[in-house]
Amino acid sequence: MVEELAVNVLPVFDTLKKVFGFQSFRPNQEEIIRNIIVGKDVFAVMPTGGGKSLCYQLPAKILNGTAVVISPLISLMKDQVDAAVENGISAAFINSSLASEETAAVFRRLRNNSIELLYIAPERFAMPNFLETLKGVRVSLFAIDEAHCISEWGHDFRPDYLSLSNIAKTFPEARIAAFTATATRKVQDDIIVKLGLRNPFTVRASFNRQNLFYIVKAKRELTSQIMDVLKKHAGEPGIIYRTTRDSVDGMSTFLSGQGIKALPYHAGLEQEQRKANQEAFSKDEVNVIVATIAFGMGIDKSNVRFVIHADLPKNIESYYQETGRAGRDGEPADCILFFGREDIPRIRYFIDQITDETERDIALKKLNQMVRYASHNVCRRRQLLGYFGEDYANKNCGACDICTGKVEKVDITIDAQIFMSAMSRTGQRFGIMHIIDVVTGADTKRIRELGHDKIKTFGAGKDKDKNHWRFIADELLAQDVIYQDGSAYPVLKMSEKGKNILLGKEKVSALKREEIKKKPLKGKWGVFEDCDRILFERLRTLRKRLADEQEVPPYIIFSDKTLHEMCRRYPAALPEMIRISGVGDAKLERYGDEFMEEIRTYLEENPDISCGF
Ligand code: ADP
Ligand code: MG
Ligand code: ZN
């Protein structure tokens, strides 16, 4: 590989500011960029929202020649190219969605060396005429996004990616930089070998997403619980994940009936419909998308402010990935899981269908880890990071329900004994709801028919409500005092530990959490503060109009993070506007005036506001 010194070297910081409008790099970006510029190959694992695109877009601007980005997500290419063009980068894409004359036009620009950044889908590499054209072009860099797709060990293998193995041989002069958000060590080694990376500069960034607030709530009355979240996030974009298509449709219809702008997304919808719904979400035309896990790949929307899981995900990988779609812009976002034990048998049912025994065991183990995440009183962030092999050092993460809640240890031995006594006296043959009915002395037909109103513990716990007994049951399950047996109609059984507690030989306590008011978060990328919401709405309206005029999603004009900053600092004049993160030269020229005008008008209407500079 030739160590080439680029002509026209703009210092990297200057480019960061002028082209992208950012004030500082995020972790690892600068090292990666400097290594690419001096001619090294790179392999980087960085979490979603970590800012991988900048790592190749910035060198694309600085290096001579064309940087070629390979991405499997055709649906994203147009947005990424639009965003790059907005920043004044000469960018284009080639994929199957283009008409042949459009492709020809891109080829012409390519041959004239007038493209700095070219996005293509991996299958192009199997097309001889494309390769011939590319050989005649000066390629500075190949950036391979979603690089885990080349590995059979990864969860998303794509045979198309294997043709990328030839790049190093066919284009020995070009650097290769591979990026992914998910790769175990094994997948990492596989990617490096398959792509033939030459002694690459390697980064494994932390998976910690400091701006995400993790919350688990017991699933009780789901619809009203979800309405509460939506009230808190009124008018903000969010995703609600559900397991089945029916529940997606049901919930989306319900929310629409409540006056919420929501649309469904699942694999059962016509492709056209799916695309339209995704676009409406992307363009801020609806706030909420209710979706199965089919929704995700190909979502680059940076201002998702909450992700709700209304059903239990089947493992932590999926959960991490789905919650990762929140807060890509680095601004705070909530990730809320509604956890109900009744979801476990449904997932177990699917696991039981797996024929390969090892695979089945792994799936079961992963499900148990997910359940533990939801039911243990341990910092959620520590648990998530621990799952990916990272040791989270902070005692208190400051951004999960466990770390911010008031925790009180209470002895629940007596209640546990009442509960298990009811289980024991009914022969350990009934499920949670029935046992709760027995201890609370419910007057139901079933209880009378079974004669359970005659047993000694009937009504022994009627001074406390059902929610309390549900809490006791969950706690006993989480601590393996009792367990559920049978998948279709799980009945409760006592473990050894449970028997000891019932006999008074052991005690059991629970941590009781009380929610306390959330304090503003101090994150890596600055303090998350609130901003002027009234101005924000006005700037958002302006952004939407500009976006519609140009047929791009609003966040491509300016991200929420950028608008928030404007709504804290009120940049009404040029020297101020240029200091806002996300405002580069190209955007300043294109949109600066209109935004400053809006802010000036606002300041005139509100003379008591002083500007933040
Ligand atoms: P990834 O591909 O790693 O998931 P992206 O490249 O899409 O992440 O970046 C996520 C968001 O962060 C984008 O909105 C991007 O503009 C923003 N971003 C990237 N780098 C910086 C930076 N240095 N300062 C501020 N914002 C940044
Ligand atoms: Mg990306
Ligand atoms: Zn925590």
CSV table of C-alpha atoms and ligand atoms in Angstrom, one decimal, residues 16 20-27 29 46-57 80 87 145-146 179-181 209 299-303 324 327-330 525 555 559 561-562 581-582 587, ligand 1:
chain,number,residue,atom,x,y,z
A,16,LEU,CA,-15.2,18.7,10.7
A,20,PHE,CA,-20.2,18.8,8.9
A,21,GLY,CA,-20.6,21.7,11.3
A,22,PHE,CA,-19.5,19.7,14.3
A,23,GLN,CA,-17.4,21.2,17.1
A,24,SER,CA,-15.7,18.0,18.3
A,25,PHE,CA,-15.2,14.4,17.4
A,26,ARG,CA,-17.0,11.6,19.1
A,27,PRO,CA,-15.0,8.8,20.7
A,29,GLN,CA,-13.7,9.1,15.2
A,46,MET,CA,-19.0,1.1,17.1
A,47,PRO,CA,-22.5,1.2,18.5
A,48,THR,CA,-25.5,2.5,16.6
A,49,GLY,CA,-25.4,6.2,16.7
A,50,GLY,CA,-21.7,6.2,17.4
A,51,GLY,CA,-21.0,8.2,14.2
A,52,LYS,CA,-19.6,5.6,11.8
A,53,SER,CA,-20.6,7.5,8.7
A,54,LEU,CA,-18.4,10.5,9.5
A,55,CYS,CA,-15.4,8.2,9.7
A,56,TYR,CA,-15.5,7.6,6.0
A,57,GLN,CA,-17.3,10.8,4.8
A,80,GLN,CA,-27.3,9.3,3.2
A,87,ASN,CA,-23.2,19.2,3.5
A,145,ASP,CA,-20.7,-0.6,6.2
A,146,GLU,CA,-22.5,-3.4,8.1
A,179,PHE,CA,-17.5,-0.8,10.1
A,180,THR,CA,-20.2,-2.6,12.0
A,181,ALA,CA,-22.3,-2.2,15.2
A,209,ARG,CA,-25.2,4.5,25.0
A,299,ILE,CA,-33.9,3.2,9.7
A,300,ASP,CA,-31.5,6.0,10.1
A,301,LYS,CA,-33.9,8.5,11.7
A,302,SER,CA,-31.8,10.3,14.3
A,303,ASN,CA,-34.5,11.8,16.5
A,324,GLY,CA,-30.4,1.3,19.8
A,327,GLY,CA,-31.4,8.7,20.3
A,328,ARG,CA,-28.9,8.4,17.5
A,329,ASP,CA,-28.5,12.2,17.6
A,330,GLY,CA,-27.0,11.8,21.1
A,525,TRP,CA,-21.4,14.8,24.7
A,555,TYR,CA,-33.4,15.5,10.1
A,559,SER,CA,-31.0,17.2,13.5
A,561,LYS,CA,-29.9,18.1,18.5
A,562,THR,CA,-29.0,21.1,16.3
A,581,SER,CA,-23.2,22.1,16.3
A,582,GLY,CA,-24.5,20.7,13.0
A,587,LYS,CA,-26.0,24.4,5.5
B,1,ADP,P1,-23.9,5.1,13.0
B,1,ADP,O1,-23.8,4.8,11.6
B,1,ADP,O2,-22.6,4.8,13.8
B,1,ADP,O3,-25.1,4.4,13.7
B,1,ADP,P2,-24.3,7.8,12.2
B,1,ADP,O4,-23.1,7.9,11.4
B,1,ADP,O5,-25.6,7.6,11.5
B,1,ADP,O6,-24.1,6.6,13.3
B,1,ADP,O7,-24.4,9.0,13.2
B,1,ADP,C1,-25.4,9.2,14.1
B,1,ADP,C2,-25.7,10.7,14.3
B,1,ADP,O8,-24.6,11.3,14.9
B,1,ADP,C3,-25.9,11.4,13.0
B,1,ADP,O9,-27.0,12.3,13.2
B,1,ADP,C4,-24.6,12.2,12.8
B,1,ADP,O10,-24.8,13.4,12.1
B,1,ADP,C5,-24.2,12.5,14.3
B,1,ADP,N1,-22.8,12.7,14.5
B,1,ADP,C6,-21.8,12.0,14.0
B,1,ADP,N2,-20.6,12.4,14.4
B,1,ADP,C7,-20.8,13.5,15.2
B,1,ADP,C8,-20.0,14.5,15.9
B,1,ADP,N3,-18.7,14.4,15.9
B,1,ADP,N4,-20.6,15.5,16.5
B,1,ADP,C9,-22.0,15.6,16.5
B,1,ADP,N5,-22.8,14.8,15.9
B,1,ADP,C10,-22.2,13.7,15.2
